[in-house]
Short mmCIF file of C-alpha atoms in Angstrom, two decimals:
data_model
loop_
_atom_site.label_atom_id
_atom_site.label_comp_id
_atom_site.label_asym_id
_atom_site.label_seq_id
_atom_site.Cartn_x
_atom_site.Cartn_y
_atom_site.Cartn_z
CA UNK A 1 158.74 134.18 74.54
CA UNK A 2 158.20 132.11 71.38
CA UNK A 3 154.93 130.73 72.74
CA UNK A 4 153.66 134.25 73.41
CA UNK A 5 154.87 135.63 70.09
CA UNK A 6 153.25 132.80 68.12
CA UNK A 7 149.87 134.29 68.99
CA UNK A 8 150.71 137.64 67.35
CA UNK A 9 151.48 138.81 63.87
CA UNK A 10 155.15 139.81 63.73
CA UNK A 11 156.19 142.71 61.52
CA UNK A 12 159.43 144.53 60.78
CA UNK A 13 159.38 148.07 59.41
CA UNK A 14 162.72 149.50 58.30
CA UNK A 15 163.33 153.20 58.79
CA UNK A 16 160.54 153.22 61.37
CA UNK A 17 161.95 155.76 63.80
CA UNK A 18 160.27 158.71 62.04
CA UNK A 19 157.99 159.87 59.24
CA UNK A 20 156.00 157.38 57.19
CA UNK A 21 157.87 154.42 58.64
CA UNK A 22 156.88 155.38 62.16
CA UNK A 23 153.24 155.79 61.13
CA UNK A 24 153.28 152.38 59.43
CA UNK A 25 154.62 150.87 62.65
CA UNK A 26 151.97 152.73 64.64
CA UNK A 27 149.21 151.53 62.34
CA UNK A 28 150.31 147.91 62.50
CA UNK A 29 150.78 148.17 66.25
CA UNK A 30 147.21 149.44 66.57
CA UNK A 31 146.08 146.16 65.01
CA UNK A 32 147.60 144.31 67.95
CA UNK A 33 150.68 143.24 66.05
CA UNK A 34 154.19 143.03 67.47
CA UNK A 35 156.21 145.51 65.44
CA UNK A 36 159.96 145.72 65.07
CA UNK A 37 161.20 149.29 64.70
CA UNK A 38 164.15 149.01 62.36
CA UNK A 39 166.52 151.97 62.56
CA UNK A 40 170.25 152.54 62.68
CA UNK A 41 170.22 155.53 65.04
CA UNK A 42 170.07 154.08 68.54
CA UNK A 43 168.50 157.04 70.32
CA UNK A 44 165.88 157.70 67.65
CA UNK A 45 165.04 154.00 67.64
CA UNK A 46 164.63 153.94 71.40
CA UNK A 47 162.52 157.10 71.37
CA UNK A 48 160.24 155.69 68.67
CA UNK A 49 159.79 152.41 70.54
CA UNK A 50 159.00 154.27 73.75
CA UNK A 51 156.45 156.46 71.98
CA UNK A 52 154.78 153.47 70.34
CA UNK A 53 154.64 151.57 73.62
CA UNK A 54 153.17 154.58 75.37
CA UNK A 55 150.39 154.50 72.76
CA UNK A 56 149.74 150.84 73.57
CA UNK A 57 151.66 149.17 70.75
CA UNK A 58 153.80 146.07 71.23
CA UNK A 59 156.94 147.57 69.72
CA UNK A 60 160.54 146.46 69.96
CA UNK A 61 163.74 147.93 68.63
CA UNK A 62 165.76 146.34 65.83
CA UNK A 63 169.21 147.87 65.22
CA UNK A 64 169.36 147.96 61.44
CA UNK A 65 171.50 149.62 58.80
CA UNK A 66 170.20 148.37 55.44
CA UNK A 67 173.55 149.14 53.78
CA UNK A 68 175.52 146.85 56.12
CA UNK A 69 175.57 143.06 55.75
CA UNK A 70 176.44 142.35 59.37
CA UNK A 71 173.74 144.67 60.67
CA UNK A 72 171.06 143.05 58.52
CA UNK A 73 172.17 139.54 59.49
CA UNK A 74 172.07 140.50 63.17
CA UNK A 75 168.57 141.94 62.72
CA UNK A 76 167.33 138.66 61.23
CA UNK A 77 168.90 136.74 64.09
CA UNK A 78 167.24 139.04 66.64
CA UNK A 79 163.80 138.43 65.14
CA UNK A 80 164.43 134.70 64.91
CA UNK A 81 165.34 134.56 68.60
CA UNK A 82 162.37 136.69 69.55
CA UNK A 83 159.63 135.12 67.43
CA UNK A 84 160.97 132.32 65.30
CA UNK A 85 159.37 133.80 62.19
CA UNK A 86 158.42 137.04 60.43
CA UNK A 87 154.94 137.64 59.03
CA UNK A 88 155.32 141.04 57.41
CA UNK A 89 158.35 142.93 56.12
CA UNK A 90 157.96 146.59 55.16
CA UNK A 91 161.03 147.90 53.36
CA UNK A 92 160.51 151.58 54.08
CA UNK A 93 164.06 152.95 54.41
CA UNK A 94 165.01 155.35 51.63
CA UNK A 95 167.14 158.36 50.80
CA UNK A 96 166.44 161.06 48.22
CA UNK A 97 169.55 163.14 47.70
CA UNK A 98 169.04 166.58 46.15
CA UNK A 99 165.97 167.40 44.09
CA UNK A 100 165.71 168.17 41.26
CA UNK A 101 168.94 166.68 39.93
CA UNK A 102 169.77 166.46 36.24
CA UNK A 103 171.51 163.30 35.01
CA UNK A 104 174.07 165.36 33.05
CA UNK A 105 175.43 166.99 36.19
CA UNK A 106 174.66 164.61 39.04
CA UNK A 107 177.58 163.22 41.00
CA UNK A 108 178.16 159.52 40.54
CA UNK A 109 178.69 159.03 44.27
CA UNK A 110 175.17 160.35 44.83
CA UNK A 111 173.79 157.78 42.40
CA UNK A 112 175.75 154.98 44.09
CA UNK A 113 174.56 156.05 47.55
CA UNK A 114 170.91 156.11 46.53
CA UNK A 115 171.10 152.77 44.72
CA UNK A 116 172.85 151.22 47.72
CA UNK A 117 170.04 152.23 50.08
CA UNK A 118 166.93 152.27 47.90
CA UNK A 119 167.58 149.12 45.89
CA UNK A 120 170.47 147.02 47.19
CA UNK A 121 169.36 147.67 50.76
CA UNK A 122 165.89 146.31 49.97
CA UNK A 123 167.38 143.21 48.35
CA UNK A 124 169.76 142.71 51.27
CA UNK A 125 167.03 142.95 53.91
CA UNK A 126 164.49 140.92 51.94
CA UNK A 127 166.90 138.04 51.32
CA UNK A 128 167.95 137.99 54.96
CA UNK A 129 164.33 137.89 56.15
CA UNK A 130 162.98 135.40 53.59
CA UNK A 131 163.82 132.31 55.68
CA UNK A 132 161.75 133.79 58.53
CA UNK A 133 158.93 134.79 56.16
CA UNK A 134 158.77 131.21 54.89
CA UNK A 135 157.81 130.19 58.46
CA UNK A 136 154.74 132.44 58.34
CA UNK A 137 151.26 131.29 57.39
CA UNK A 138 150.46 134.62 55.75
CA UNK A 139 153.72 136.33 54.72
CA UNK A 140 153.68 139.77 53.14
CA UNK A 141 156.43 142.03 51.78
CA UNK A 142 155.77 145.71 51.12
CA UNK A 143 158.37 147.87 49.40
CA UNK A 144 158.11 151.62 49.64
CA UNK A 145 158.21 152.93 46.08
CA UNK A 146 156.92 156.17 44.56
CA UNK A 147 154.88 157.56 41.71
CA UNK A 148 158.13 159.02 40.36
CA UNK A 149 159.35 155.48 39.69
CA UNK A 150 156.52 154.82 37.24
CA UNK A 151 157.80 154.97 33.67
CA UNK A 152 154.21 155.26 32.47
CA UNK A 153 153.62 158.38 34.56
CA UNK A 154 157.05 159.80 33.75
CA UNK A 155 156.24 159.63 30.03
CA UNK A 156 152.65 160.87 30.22
CA UNK A 157 152.35 164.47 28.92
CA UNK A 158 151.04 166.88 31.52
CA UNK A 159 151.86 164.74 34.57
CA UNK A 160 153.89 166.76 37.08
CA UNK A 161 156.21 164.60 39.16
CA UNK A 162 158.30 167.41 40.58
CA UNK A 163 160.98 167.94 37.98
CA UNK A 164 163.92 165.98 36.61
CA UNK A 165 165.38 163.31 38.87
CA UNK A 166 168.61 161.69 37.76
CA UNK A 167 168.99 159.45 40.79
CA UNK A 168 166.01 159.08 43.17
CA UNK A 169 163.30 158.41 40.57
CA UNK A 170 165.43 155.84 38.71
CA UNK A 171 166.12 153.97 41.97
CA UNK A 172 162.37 153.59 42.45
CA UNK A 173 162.01 152.36 38.86
CA UNK A 174 164.78 149.86 39.60
CA UNK A 175 163.01 148.82 42.79
CA UNK A 176 159.78 148.30 40.85
CA UNK A 177 161.61 146.04 38.39
CA UNK A 178 163.22 144.05 41.19
CA UNK A 179 159.86 143.57 42.90
CA UNK A 180 158.41 142.08 39.72
CA UNK A 181 161.25 139.55 39.64
CA UNK A 182 160.71 138.64 43.30
CA UNK A 183 157.00 138.10 42.58
CA UNK A 184 157.87 135.78 39.70
CA UNK A 185 160.35 133.79 41.78
CA UNK A 186 157.98 133.54 44.76
CA UNK A 187 154.89 132.76 42.69
CA UNK A 188 154.79 129.17 43.92
CA UNK A 189 154.86 130.28 47.58
CA UNK A 190 152.31 132.04 49.79
CA UNK A 191 154.39 135.22 49.95
CA UNK A 192 152.70 138.31 48.50
CA UNK A 193 155.04 141.15 47.55
CA UNK A 194 153.89 144.56 46.38
CA UNK A 195 155.12 148.14 46.12
CA UNK A 196 153.44 151.13 47.74
CA UNK A 197 153.25 154.75 46.58
CA UNK A 198 152.63 156.84 49.71
CA UNK A 199 151.96 160.07 47.80
CA UNK A 200 153.55 163.49 48.24
CA UNK A 201 154.08 163.33 51.99
CA UNK A 202 155.66 166.03 54.11
CA UNK A 203 158.79 164.38 55.52
CA UNK A 204 162.43 165.32 55.90
CA UNK A 205 163.02 163.42 52.64
CA UNK A 206 161.56 166.40 50.77
CA UNK A 207 162.18 169.16 53.29
CA UNK A 208 158.58 168.77 54.56
CA UNK A 209 157.25 170.25 51.32
CA UNK A 210 154.66 167.52 50.80
CA UNK A 211 150.91 168.04 50.90
CA UNK A 212 149.97 164.91 52.84
CA UNK A 213 150.72 163.84 56.39
CA UNK A 214 152.92 160.88 57.26
CA UNK A 215 149.87 159.15 58.68
CA UNK A 216 148.09 159.52 55.32
CA UNK A 217 151.18 158.26 53.54
CA UNK A 218 151.22 155.11 55.67
CA UNK A 219 147.73 154.00 54.66
CA UNK A 220 148.61 152.10 51.48
CA UNK A 221 151.55 150.24 53.05
CA UNK A 222 149.33 149.13 55.92
CA UNK A 223 146.68 147.99 53.44
CA UNK A 224 149.23 145.93 51.50
CA UNK A 225 150.66 144.49 54.73
CA UNK A 226 147.20 143.19 55.63
CA UNK A 227 146.18 141.71 52.26
CA UNK A 228 144.10 138.52 52.31
CA UNK A 229 145.69 135.30 51.06
CA UNK A 230 144.08 135.73 47.64
CA UNK A 231 145.35 139.30 47.34
CA UNK A 232 147.47 140.64 44.48
CA UNK A 233 151.21 140.26 44.17
CA UNK A 234 153.85 141.92 42.02
CA UNK A 235 151.92 145.18 41.64
CA UNK A 236 152.35 148.88 42.40
CA UNK A 237 149.61 150.62 44.40
CA UNK A 238 148.68 153.97 45.86
CA UNK A 239 145.66 154.68 48.05
CA UNK A 240 143.43 154.91 44.97
CA UNK A 241 144.43 151.58 43.44
CA UNK A 242 146.86 150.17 40.89
CA UNK A 243 149.57 152.49 39.55
CA UNK A 244 150.99 151.67 36.08
CA UNK A 245 154.59 150.56 36.00
#
């Protein structure tokens, strides 16, 4: 198995059983990559893998709950046994809570839940996968962020980001800050780490109110996953280019 897998780029996409995550997995699979479908729901994970395989992708399931240490450790062990390394990690899993939500009235448990998934979960998965990424010749990390996490956009008069967000938007700002620190720490390695803004995509995260398809939302993450070795790191991008922090 390791001999076979060494000939392919190995990717893991968290939250890949539906929506943007699924389309990212599909896009990477279409490149001939072997793609791990990270998801905690067993049936949805199996269905997504079956659908990807039916479309010709080399997909495999990875049981993964980003909020659980044991689950993340087991996922890293699974990939190590299967391939011996990881070339691309896409941290796509995220939760939104209610929207809009004002910071004066938001429940603290909601804030904790969103931070646990959207920030701590990314750190947990990234740190678990870093030893495998260090075995790759061209390692990439892509974190799924959002325009709403941009402090520059949030403070620009006339920019409509969908109302006040006391929890979700700040978790993306936090994620942006964490990504910058990862880029600084990994600056002497060949790992490129960037954040992606998929746009206003119609998914269950927003009650399918978005104006773009999940396939369109996956474009920038796929682009960042396939950056050349001299590509940027520690930046925030959408499909038009750099987004200000």
